[in-house]
XYZ file of C-alpha atoms in Angstrom:
671
model
C 0.000 0.000 0.000
C 1.149 3.544 -0.724
C 2.660 4.808 2.515
C 0.960 8.198 2.156
C -2.396 6.567 2.717
C -3.996 7.343 6.047
C -7.451 5.861 5.791
C -9.814 7.224 8.432
C -12.927 5.409 7.214
C -13.352 2.239 5.261
C -12.974 2.812 1.553
C -16.149 0.959 0.767
C -18.121 3.669 2.588
C -16.153 6.377 0.776
C -16.926 4.731 -2.555
C -20.578 4.222 -1.673
C -20.895 7.923 -0.888
C -19.845 8.623 -4.486
C -22.357 6.092 -5.801
C -25.191 7.452 -3.699
C -24.567 11.077 -4.648
C -24.392 10.139 -8.333
C -27.704 8.308 -8.163
C -29.380 11.062 -6.151
C -28.231 13.797 -8.537
C -29.385 11.935 -11.643
C -32.694 11.124 -9.946
C -33.254 14.806 -9.131
C -32.305 15.936 -12.628
C -34.162 13.091 -14.318
C -31.143 13.058 -16.587
C -27.534 11.917 -16.557
C -25.254 8.890 -16.487
C -24.843 7.301 -13.040
C -23.704 3.894 -14.326
C -20.071 4.880 -14.812
C -19.692 6.561 -11.387
C -21.291 3.522 -9.735
C -18.893 1.175 -11.496
C -15.803 3.344 -11.057
C -16.258 4.441 -7.453
C -13.826 1.831 -6.085
C -11.105 2.764 -8.601
C -11.559 6.474 -7.980
C -11.620 6.114 -4.208
C -8.345 4.212 -4.067
C -6.760 6.602 -6.561
C -7.684 9.712 -4.612
C -7.290 8.276 -1.117
C -3.904 6.660 -1.618
C -2.231 8.345 -4.583
C -3.582 11.698 -5.729
C -1.624 14.713 -4.506
C -4.014 17.681 -4.596
C -5.040 20.595 -2.416
C -8.668 21.720 -2.779
C -7.787 24.967 -0.995
C -5.448 25.858 -3.876
C -6.725 24.298 -7.084
C -4.084 26.069 -9.216
C -1.060 24.714 -7.316
C 1.334 23.989 -10.223
C 2.727 20.709 -8.874
C -0.617 19.058 -8.145
C -1.462 15.743 -9.752
C -3.897 16.087 -12.634
C -7.048 13.987 -12.873
C -8.869 13.760 -16.197
C -12.265 12.084 -16.501
C -12.068 11.273 -20.198
C -15.408 9.470 -19.961
C -17.007 12.838 -19.318
C -20.587 11.567 -19.392
C -19.817 10.133 -15.956
C -19.404 13.687 -14.652
C -21.133 12.957 -11.361
C -18.109 10.866 -10.407
C -15.982 14.012 -10.524
C -18.584 16.306 -8.982
C -19.253 13.905 -6.112
C -15.540 13.515 -5.395
C -14.893 17.249 -5.510
C -17.799 17.872 -3.159
C -16.549 15.237 -0.748
C -12.981 16.574 -0.931
C -14.242 19.962 0.201
C -13.811 22.243 -2.809
C -15.459 25.452 -1.642
C -17.407 25.945 -4.867
C -18.896 22.439 -4.898
C -21.327 22.435 -1.989
C -24.272 20.063 -1.791
C -26.452 22.641 -3.508
C -24.405 22.198 -6.665
C -24.913 18.433 -6.497
C -28.653 18.909 -5.996
C -28.738 21.152 -9.076
C -26.906 18.753 -11.362
C -27.490 19.653 -15.031
C -29.574 22.709 -14.129
C -29.181 26.179 -15.602
C -26.600 28.245 -13.748
C -25.093 25.352 -11.785
C -21.416 24.426 -11.935
C -22.417 20.804 -12.360
C -23.007 20.739 -16.103
C -23.921 17.542 -17.906
C -20.258 17.050 -18.803
C -17.275 18.536 -16.932
C -16.571 22.052 -18.157
C -13.145 23.583 -17.544
C -13.465 26.936 -15.812
C -16.938 26.239 -14.421
C -15.654 24.767 -11.170
C -12.410 24.118 -9.361
C -10.812 20.711 -9.729
C -11.916 20.277 -13.340
C -8.681 20.099 -15.325
C -10.231 19.969 -18.796
C -13.555 19.890 -20.590
C -14.515 16.346 -21.494
C -17.553 14.717 -23.016
C -16.515 14.349 -26.662
C -15.046 10.884 -26.218
C -11.316 10.479 -26.728
C -10.584 14.145 -26.011
C -9.716 13.618 -22.358
C -7.074 10.945 -22.838
C -5.577 12.916 -25.728
C -5.510 16.177 -23.788
C -3.910 14.339 -20.879
C -0.987 13.381 -23.106
C -0.280 17.094 -23.459
C -0.425 17.547 -19.697
C 2.071 14.725 -19.219
C 4.300 16.231 -21.918
C 4.255 19.594 -20.179
C 5.116 17.974 -16.853
C 8.202 16.280 -18.302
C 9.310 19.510 -19.993
C 8.989 21.517 -16.807
C 10.625 18.753 -14.781
C 13.658 19.012 -17.057
C 13.692 22.781 -16.886
C 12.973 23.426 -13.216
C 13.951 20.142 -11.554
C 12.125 17.467 -9.563
C 11.963 19.612 -6.452
C 9.591 21.938 -8.253
C 7.871 19.784 -10.888
C 7.200 16.097 -10.238
C 3.580 15.070 -10.589
C 1.354 12.549 -12.318
C -1.499 12.783 -14.788
C -4.222 10.204 -14.092
C -6.974 9.455 -16.595
C -10.166 7.440 -16.372
C -11.187 6.395 -19.871
C -14.069 4.237 -21.048
C -14.667 1.909 -23.962
C -15.983 4.821 -26.016
C -12.819 6.867 -25.462
C -10.720 3.995 -26.765
C -12.910 3.451 -29.821
C -12.528 7.046 -30.976
C -9.635 7.264 -33.426
C -7.947 10.161 -31.644
C -7.177 7.833 -28.738
C -4.753 5.855 -30.902
C -3.051 9.069 -31.981
C -2.607 9.894 -28.305
C -1.450 6.531 -27.010
C 0.930 6.032 -29.919
C 2.630 9.333 -29.205
C 2.709 8.804 -25.431
C 4.321 5.411 -25.900
C 6.964 6.769 -28.259
C 7.817 9.632 -25.926
C 7.816 7.364 -22.841
C 5.579 9.594 -20.755
C 6.000 7.595 -17.576
C 4.019 10.045 -15.438
C 0.849 9.248 -17.386
C -1.493 6.580 -15.998
C -4.722 5.588 -17.754
C -7.337 3.587 -15.854
C -9.583 1.881 -18.390
C -13.165 1.336 -17.253
C -13.429 -2.101 -18.840
C -17.154 -2.710 -18.434
C -17.893 -3.981 -21.978
C -20.984 -1.794 -22.375
C -21.928 0.932 -24.855
C -25.262 2.639 -25.482
C -26.226 0.229 -28.241
C -25.248 -2.903 -26.357
C -22.119 -4.845 -25.504
C -18.847 -3.665 -27.009
C -18.500 -6.744 -29.181
C -21.392 -5.700 -31.432
C -19.006 -3.127 -32.918
C -15.452 -3.914 -31.811
C -13.168 -6.833 -31.061
C -9.956 -4.935 -30.305
C -7.730 -6.440 -27.644
C -7.067 -3.193 -25.808
C -4.382 -4.670 -23.580
C -2.327 -5.811 -26.553
C -3.046 -2.549 -28.375
C -1.559 -0.437 -25.581
C 1.361 -2.814 -25.176
C 2.082 -2.618 -28.909
C 2.116 1.174 -28.598
C 4.847 1.077 -25.972
C 2.818 1.129 -22.766
C 3.157 -0.840 -19.570
C -0.145 -2.696 -19.138
C -1.753 -4.248 -16.049
C -5.071 -6.108 -15.785
C -7.022 -6.066 -12.511
C -10.411 -6.459 -10.868
C -11.629 -2.851 -10.704
C -13.592 -3.520 -7.529
C -10.657 -4.901 -5.495
C -8.941 -2.078 -3.563
C -5.802 -4.147 -2.955
C -5.474 -4.887 -6.667
C -6.086 -1.251 -7.591
C -3.449 -0.148 -5.092
C -0.911 -2.685 -6.326
C -1.444 -1.676 -9.954
C -1.081 2.044 -9.260
C 2.040 1.398 -7.189
C 3.490 -0.639 -10.031
C 2.606 2.118 -12.505
C 4.603 4.626 -10.486
C 7.651 2.428 -10.889
C 7.387 2.082 -14.662
C 9.520 3.949 -17.179
C 6.627 3.800 -19.636
C 3.127 5.237 -19.538
C 0.804 2.754 -17.877
C -2.646 1.495 -18.802
C -4.509 -0.329 -16.033
C -7.372 -2.405 -17.409
C -9.928 -2.272 -14.596
C -12.623 -4.900 -15.050
C -15.734 -3.248 -13.673
C -19.503 -3.602 -13.602
C -21.434 -0.640 -14.958
C -24.209 0.463 -12.554
C -22.810 -1.865 -9.886
C -25.511 -3.192 -7.576
C -28.399 -1.801 -9.594
C -31.036 -3.760 -11.477
C -29.442 -2.382 -14.678
C -25.958 -3.665 -13.803
C -23.983 -4.947 -16.816
C -26.572 -3.756 -19.340
C -26.642 -0.857 -21.790
C -29.523 0.581 -19.742
C -27.010 1.061 -16.947
C -25.218 3.697 -19.043
C -28.027 6.243 -18.951
C -30.443 7.792 -16.521
C -31.496 5.341 -13.794
C -34.419 7.127 -12.229
C -36.714 4.374 -10.995
C -37.135 5.192 -7.311
C -37.632 1.596 -6.228
C -34.531 0.391 -8.051
C -32.518 3.271 -6.605
C -33.526 2.374 -3.053
C -32.799 -1.288 -3.701
C -29.318 -0.446 -4.954
C -28.620 1.684 -1.878
C -29.862 -1.111 0.346
C -27.470 -3.457 -1.382
C -24.615 -1.066 -0.580
C -25.741 -0.904 3.041
C -26.348 2.816 2.524
C -29.174 3.797 4.883
C -28.979 7.552 4.435
C -31.440 9.903 2.768
C -30.966 11.677 -0.553
C -27.800 13.806 -0.654
C -26.870 12.772 2.895
C -23.284 11.764 3.703
C -22.251 10.795 7.240
C -19.750 13.178 8.803
C -17.087 10.497 9.293
C -17.188 9.590 5.593
C -17.038 13.248 4.571
C -14.122 13.767 6.957
C -12.258 10.831 5.433
C -12.505 12.450 2.013
C -11.511 15.864 3.363
C -8.413 14.340 4.954
C -7.085 13.739 1.427
C -7.115 17.466 0.833
C -5.448 18.154 4.172
C -2.526 15.922 3.227
C -2.288 17.751 -0.071
C -2.219 21.114 1.690
C 0.856 20.011 3.615
C 2.533 18.908 0.394
C 1.659 22.197 -1.244
C 3.108 24.175 1.667
C 6.351 22.211 1.388
C 6.428 22.965 -2.334
C 5.936 26.665 -1.683
C 8.887 26.600 0.699
C 11.047 25.056 -2.030
C 9.783 27.594 -4.534
C 10.737 30.427 -2.189
C 14.343 29.211 -2.278
C 14.599 29.920 -6.012
C 16.207 33.129 -7.214
C 13.840 36.028 -7.749
C 14.523 35.838 -11.477
C 13.570 32.163 -11.683
C 10.479 32.675 -9.546
C 9.372 35.545 -11.773
C 9.951 33.529 -14.955
C 7.985 30.549 -13.588
C 5.108 32.740 -12.425
C 5.004 34.797 -15.627
C 4.737 31.732 -17.845
C 1.960 30.191 -15.732
C 0.030 33.460 -15.941
C 0.258 33.454 -19.778
C 2.033 36.798 -19.626
C 4.339 37.521 -22.535
C 7.853 38.732 -21.682
C 8.367 42.486 -21.841
C 10.940 42.002 -24.597
C 8.353 40.626 -27.011
C 6.840 43.939 -28.122
C 10.229 45.483 -28.817
C 11.428 42.450 -30.730
C 8.313 42.487 -32.943
C 8.672 46.223 -33.587
C 12.303 45.812 -34.598
C 11.429 42.987 -36.978
C 8.609 45.007 -38.545
C 10.943 47.961 -39.112
C 13.557 45.756 -40.757
C 10.984 44.094 -42.993
C 9.492 47.428 -44.062
C 12.976 48.528 -45.103
C 14.091 45.293 -46.794
C 10.683 44.493 -48.342
C 11.201 40.744 -48.811
C 8.865 38.709 -50.993
C 8.065 35.735 -48.787
C 5.253 33.270 -48.360
C 3.616 34.078 -45.047
C 4.565 30.580 -43.820
C 8.185 31.757 -44.291
C 7.287 35.070 -42.653
C 5.965 33.073 -39.692
C 9.252 31.216 -39.407
C 11.171 34.496 -39.402
C 8.942 35.790 -36.608
C 9.492 32.607 -34.589
C 13.261 33.016 -34.969
C 12.859 36.266 -33.058
C 10.221 35.067 -30.582
C 11.424 31.634 -29.460
C 14.749 32.697 -27.900
C 13.093 35.325 -25.700
C 9.802 33.540 -25.021
C 11.190 30.325 -23.615
C 7.791 28.850 -22.791
C 6.867 28.430 -26.456
C 6.694 24.822 -27.611
C 6.337 24.193 -31.329
C 5.499 21.267 -33.521
C 4.029 19.998 -36.744
C 1.939 17.069 -37.893
C 4.716 15.644 -40.091
C 4.965 18.866 -42.122
C 7.835 20.671 -40.420
C 9.507 21.764 -43.652
C 6.184 22.943 -45.072
C 4.732 24.621 -41.987
C 8.040 26.331 -41.069
C 7.303 25.871 -37.369
C 10.785 24.796 -36.209
C 13.582 27.170 -35.298
C 17.154 26.105 -34.689
C 17.182 26.881 -30.963
C 14.277 24.624 -29.931
C 15.726 21.100 -29.926
C 13.555 18.014 -30.333
C 11.608 16.679 -27.355
C 12.473 12.995 -26.939
C 12.982 10.579 -24.044
C 16.693 11.393 -24.206
C 16.106 15.153 -24.473
C 13.380 16.361 -22.147
C 14.539 19.958 -22.627
C 13.556 19.926 -26.291
C 10.838 22.408 -27.242
C 9.830 20.975 -30.606
C 7.556 17.967 -31.031
C 7.314 15.737 -34.055
C 3.609 14.940 -33.693
C 3.517 12.555 -36.626
C 0.486 12.381 -38.890
C -1.821 13.091 -35.977
C -3.561 16.454 -36.450
C -6.344 15.676 -33.979
C -4.002 14.275 -31.364
C -1.639 17.202 -31.827
C -4.368 19.786 -31.293
C -5.748 17.982 -28.234
C -2.312 17.574 -26.684
C -1.549 21.236 -27.357
C -4.656 22.063 -25.346
C -3.377 19.828 -22.569
C -0.059 21.648 -22.508
C -1.818 24.996 -22.225
C -4.125 23.654 -19.505
C -1.164 22.286 -17.565
C 0.223 25.802 -17.489
C 3.576 27.397 -18.108
C 3.663 26.608 -21.836
C 2.565 28.441 -24.981
C 1.957 25.654 -27.514
C 1.759 26.145 -31.251
C 1.421 23.452 -33.879
C 1.173 23.339 -37.623
C -0.500 21.488 -40.455
C -2.164 22.398 -43.751
C -5.244 24.608 -43.509
C -7.446 21.931 -45.077
C -6.561 19.570 -42.230
C -8.343 21.754 -39.729
C -11.017 19.163 -40.546
C -8.959 16.609 -38.628
C -8.018 18.967 -35.787
C -11.325 20.754 -35.400
C -12.832 18.927 -32.387
C -9.846 19.969 -30.274
C -9.738 23.457 -31.818
C -13.371 23.877 -30.813
C -12.627 22.782 -27.253
C -9.754 25.278 -27.046
C -12.264 28.011 -27.805
C -14.803 26.590 -25.374
C -12.225 26.302 -22.592
C -10.774 29.771 -23.305
C -7.164 28.654 -23.664
C -4.604 30.312 -25.979
C -3.465 27.438 -28.189
C -2.051 28.661 -31.506
C -2.926 26.665 -34.615
C -0.566 27.394 -37.510
C -2.390 26.525 -40.731
C -0.340 26.901 -43.901
C -1.128 26.296 -47.585
C -4.282 28.247 -46.956
C -5.944 28.488 -50.379
C -5.932 27.386 -54.006
C -2.536 29.078 -53.976
C -0.981 25.804 -52.858
C -1.471 24.717 -56.433
C -0.762 21.279 -57.797
C -1.833 19.210 -54.778
C -5.360 19.877 -55.937
C -8.799 20.264 -54.357
C -8.258 17.641 -51.638
C -5.627 19.961 -50.181
C -7.107 23.338 -51.143
C -9.199 24.797 -48.310
C -12.176 26.788 -49.534
C -14.597 26.495 -46.597
C -12.141 26.252 -43.709
C -11.747 29.969 -43.050
C -15.518 30.253 -42.702
C -15.635 27.295 -40.321
C -12.922 28.757 -38.116
C -14.484 32.228 -38.175
C -17.840 30.747 -37.214
C -16.343 29.272 -34.047
C -16.970 31.494 -31.003
C -13.986 32.862 -29.082
C -11.524 32.144 -31.883
C -9.307 34.694 -33.614
C -8.562 33.852 -37.235
C -5.606 35.734 -38.728
C -4.933 35.827 -42.458
C -1.966 38.181 -42.841
C -1.120 39.877 -46.146
C 2.643 40.097 -45.668
C 5.461 39.647 -43.171
C 4.555 42.778 -41.205
C 1.001 41.594 -40.619
C 2.320 38.112 -39.819
C 4.555 39.544 -37.101
C 1.650 41.522 -35.682
C -0.606 38.456 -35.742
C 1.970 36.416 -33.834
C 2.368 39.179 -31.257
C -1.360 39.112 -30.616
C -1.634 35.318 -30.556
C 1.159 35.155 -27.982
C -0.438 37.745 -25.720
C -3.990 36.396 -25.715
C -4.797 34.663 -22.451
C -8.342 33.421 -23.018
C -8.685 32.632 -26.720
C -7.049 30.368 -29.291
C -5.731 31.699 -32.581
C -5.695 30.304 -36.107
C -2.923 31.613 -38.345
C -3.860 31.144 -42.015
C -0.627 31.299 -44.018
C 0.311 31.037 -47.669
C 2.516 28.706 -49.637
C 3.050 31.268 -52.417
C 5.323 34.290 -52.091
C 3.765 37.674 -51.364
C 5.264 41.162 -51.585
C 5.752 43.394 -48.571
C 2.788 45.782 -48.667
C 3.428 47.591 -45.396
C 6.467 49.526 -46.605
C 5.972 52.431 -44.197
C 6.942 51.345 -40.683
C 4.288 51.807 -38.018
C 5.044 51.207 -34.359
C 1.369 50.544 -33.722
C 0.056 47.020 -34.237
C -2.511 47.692 -36.948
C -3.572 44.046 -37.077
C -4.885 44.497 -33.525
C -7.652 46.620 -35.085
C -8.697 43.673 -37.230
C -9.054 45.815 -40.357
C -7.516 49.108 -41.408
C -7.053 51.373 -44.404
C -3.991 50.192 -46.286
C -4.353 52.565 -49.238
C -6.681 55.552 -49.600
C -8.496 56.839 -52.641
C -6.733 59.805 -54.225
C -9.925 61.381 -55.514
C -13.592 60.997 -54.647
C -13.990 57.644 -52.944
C -16.316 55.452 -54.986
C -15.034 51.983 -54.105
C -13.808 50.103 -51.066
C -11.933 46.855 -51.717
C -11.774 44.597 -48.660
C -9.254 41.771 -48.846
C -7.345 39.328 -46.671
C -4.053 37.494 -46.923
C -2.713 36.772 -50.389
C -5.584 38.644 -52.005
C -4.597 42.023 -50.566
C -1.946 42.144 -53.284
C -4.718 41.639 -55.864
C -6.734 44.433 -54.258
C -3.766 46.786 -54.546
C -3.305 45.889 -58.217
C -7.003 46.470 -58.898
C -6.833 49.804 -57.080
C -3.997 50.945 -59.333
C -6.097 50.222 -62.423
C -9.219 51.862 -61.010
C -7.369 54.956 -59.814
C -5.752 55.305 -63.247
C -9.276 55.440 -64.695
C -10.376 58.101 -62.194
C -12.306 55.768 -59.890
C -11.314 56.599 -56.335
C -10.555 53.348 -54.525
C -9.747 52.585 -50.897
C -8.136 49.269 -49.967
C -8.912 47.819 -46.552
C -6.761 44.972 -45.319
C -8.745 42.819 -42.902
C -6.386 40.277 -41.337
C -8.781 39.436 -38.473
C -12.543 39.886 -38.788
C -13.098 39.025 -35.129
C -10.857 41.848 -33.916
C -12.443 44.287 -36.363
C -15.863 43.390 -34.955
C -14.560 44.226 -31.466
C -13.583 47.801 -32.415
C -15.957 50.592 -31.521
C -18.627 51.474 -34.054
C -17.079 54.843 -34.833
C -13.828 53.199 -35.943
C -15.639 50.599 -38.039
C -17.614 53.340 -39.771
C -14.444 55.307 -40.501
C -12.881 52.268 -42.166
C -16.072 51.184 -43.943
C -18.243 54.279 -44.434
C -21.615 53.950 -46.099
C -21.892 54.914 -49.724
C -19.040 53.498 -51.809
C -19.541 50.113 -53.431
C -17.721 47.331 -51.656
C -15.986 44.281 -53.088
C -14.528 41.509 -50.957
C -11.594 39.513 -52.300
C -10.594 36.192 -50.753
C -9.633 32.849 -52.321
C -12.330 31.102 -50.290
C -16.108 30.896 -50.003
C -18.220 33.964 -49.287
C -19.233 32.837 -45.829
C -18.176 33.162 -42.225
C -18.920 36.860 -41.765
C -18.199 38.455 -45.136
C -21.708 39.838 -45.680
C -21.545 41.887 -42.507
C -18.667 43.898 -43.948
C -19.800 43.877 -47.575
C -23.468 44.825 -47.139
C -22.920 46.831 -43.983
C -23.819 46.040 -40.427
C -27.436 47.003 -41.108
C -27.458 45.074 -44.359
C -28.178 48.070 -46.610
C -25.193 50.395 -46.469
C -23.572 49.509 -49.780
C -23.870 47.711 -53.084
C -21.490 44.803 -52.811
C -19.822 41.975 -54.644
C -17.356 39.223 -53.911
C -14.382 37.873 -55.822
C -13.564 34.422 -54.520
C -14.420 30.744 -54.706
C -17.859 29.246 -55.323
C -16.804 25.593 -55.188
C -13.783 23.343 -54.927
C -10.451 24.012 -56.594
C -8.379 22.033 -59.090
C -4.871 20.702 -59.602
C -2.633 23.160 -61.451
C 0.017 25.812 -60.788
C -1.274 28.552 -58.519
C -1.134 31.300 -61.152
C -3.321 29.280 -63.509
C -5.820 28.539 -60.764
C -6.262 32.218 -59.865
C -6.965 32.911 -63.535
C -9.334 29.945 -63.892
C -11.416 30.885 -60.853
C -11.398 34.593 -61.609
C -9.568 35.779 -58.533
C -7.576 38.477 -60.269
C -7.172 42.220 -60.413
C -8.943 42.270 -63.768
C -11.920 40.353 -62.409
C -12.059 42.727 -59.440
C -12.059 45.762 -61.711
C -14.844 44.225 -63.790
C -16.883 43.520 -60.638
C -16.463 47.122 -59.483
C -17.530 48.579 -62.804
C -20.568 46.325 -62.902
C -21.609 47.554 -59.442
C -21.024 51.182 -60.367
C -23.235 50.684 -63.405
């Protein structure tokens, strides 16, 4: 038995308290999933009582163990435990109001809604994949700050559904390769899904699957505390990540035990009382005896002592190291960042290079990574194409835990989820790259980053038909709209290196929102040739070139198409048609500006034409037609369907995304 364990009440009573609260909450809500908490209560009780190192009085303590309930539908397991542990925001009223409007006890665990919830789970497979990022971050910080400051575990409870989702294999394959020994997955092996037993859809030998992926694997009876203890103790001695296959009974002790009905709401009052009687639980709804509650609270008291000891060790660090540690965990950019970006912008405005914005991004990272040492980069097997690696990072491997670059492999979904885990762990600014069209593969995790309000940075290159010969499978036409439609997400499509530098500065200073950087394969000229100290991209949209005579036209463009807008302007101006060009690298930021500024940039009256090598969706009409829908005659030069395989120049001609087509559109609107 783990020597830290000081059991003050029998663990069967502690586990039964979890089961009873789960059943009571689901009964009151007439909704929920008590079967998993009932089956997992023994595993969770031993884990928390004998192994977890947490302090409910300080839920942000950096060296706490992390617990991830990947099977998020079983949320009452987590809520019941956090109530019993004594988290001050999880009183019995929250349990009584499970799944009700305004409660912290949402149907699935939501990060930020309550203390002790390390990540949002519910979409199956996300939890285990996010946990890989947490374990990665722990190993990185252990190497950087030492075991006295960073030495904790990431524990995951995953169900059959989590392991069926494809992202789980992306996660376990990477964790095995990187030998993340501080990661322990407890598999709720109950053989039940909503439709029936697992074997109606799957015959995977999960034990052999994990072993083949480089994991240490243990099989146990998930209702035997001694076996659970022995397995967890063995896991802590392994040099590999560990999967413990816990054979359990869903809805243990209930009439629905071991059936698919046991997965969902069990609200029959008679069956509930019979199950409680079987547990020997003679207490009323939402009642927990004081000795059982005290036993759970003792876990937190032990953690408080550990946290105090950690704080004493932290106080022994130099002031500089303390400040660096604290700054990174607060997602505060170093003071040097702004100056470094300004200097780069000035140099670029003078030199006026013609670079693809993926190359521009690399040049920015060469400046950023040495001074912002918490950045961790990576790519989904496209390093040379995404330009996400700089020479100073080093590769993170079992033999080099100080490396800051990760070869994610062809695992876009796993990469994005693990990036989220790194951000949630704290102290790290993750960014990762792939092609823009593969946001399709990464999107579930990108969506959760927005939902959880964490600043992951998704570097998406080859962002249009401009990638050329790879053809329509690789040419994103709808992906900008999808990303822009996602709440709390900033989508940047910079027109040149200056805007790219400004976009990176913003992405690395956001604390509560993810960013998507949409970058080109093809070379683009430097358009911002007059140096401005101010970050114009922070305004979302701004006047790049003004009409020289009476303003009749406003061209609004993003990214690679701003060059086309400038070419069209030259033609129109030469013909006496006053034309303003507005570069709009971030629609979301433009929408956040005050109305007076938006009206100055896009005044009513002139015709408006949008230019983007993508679909007219995701917010374009607001800026083309006006915010009241009747401020201007408008048109759009862009895509109306999928692309084709050919050199980029030919594709722009074929699909009519040219200066000539823009001029023709303007003249048609002017009549």
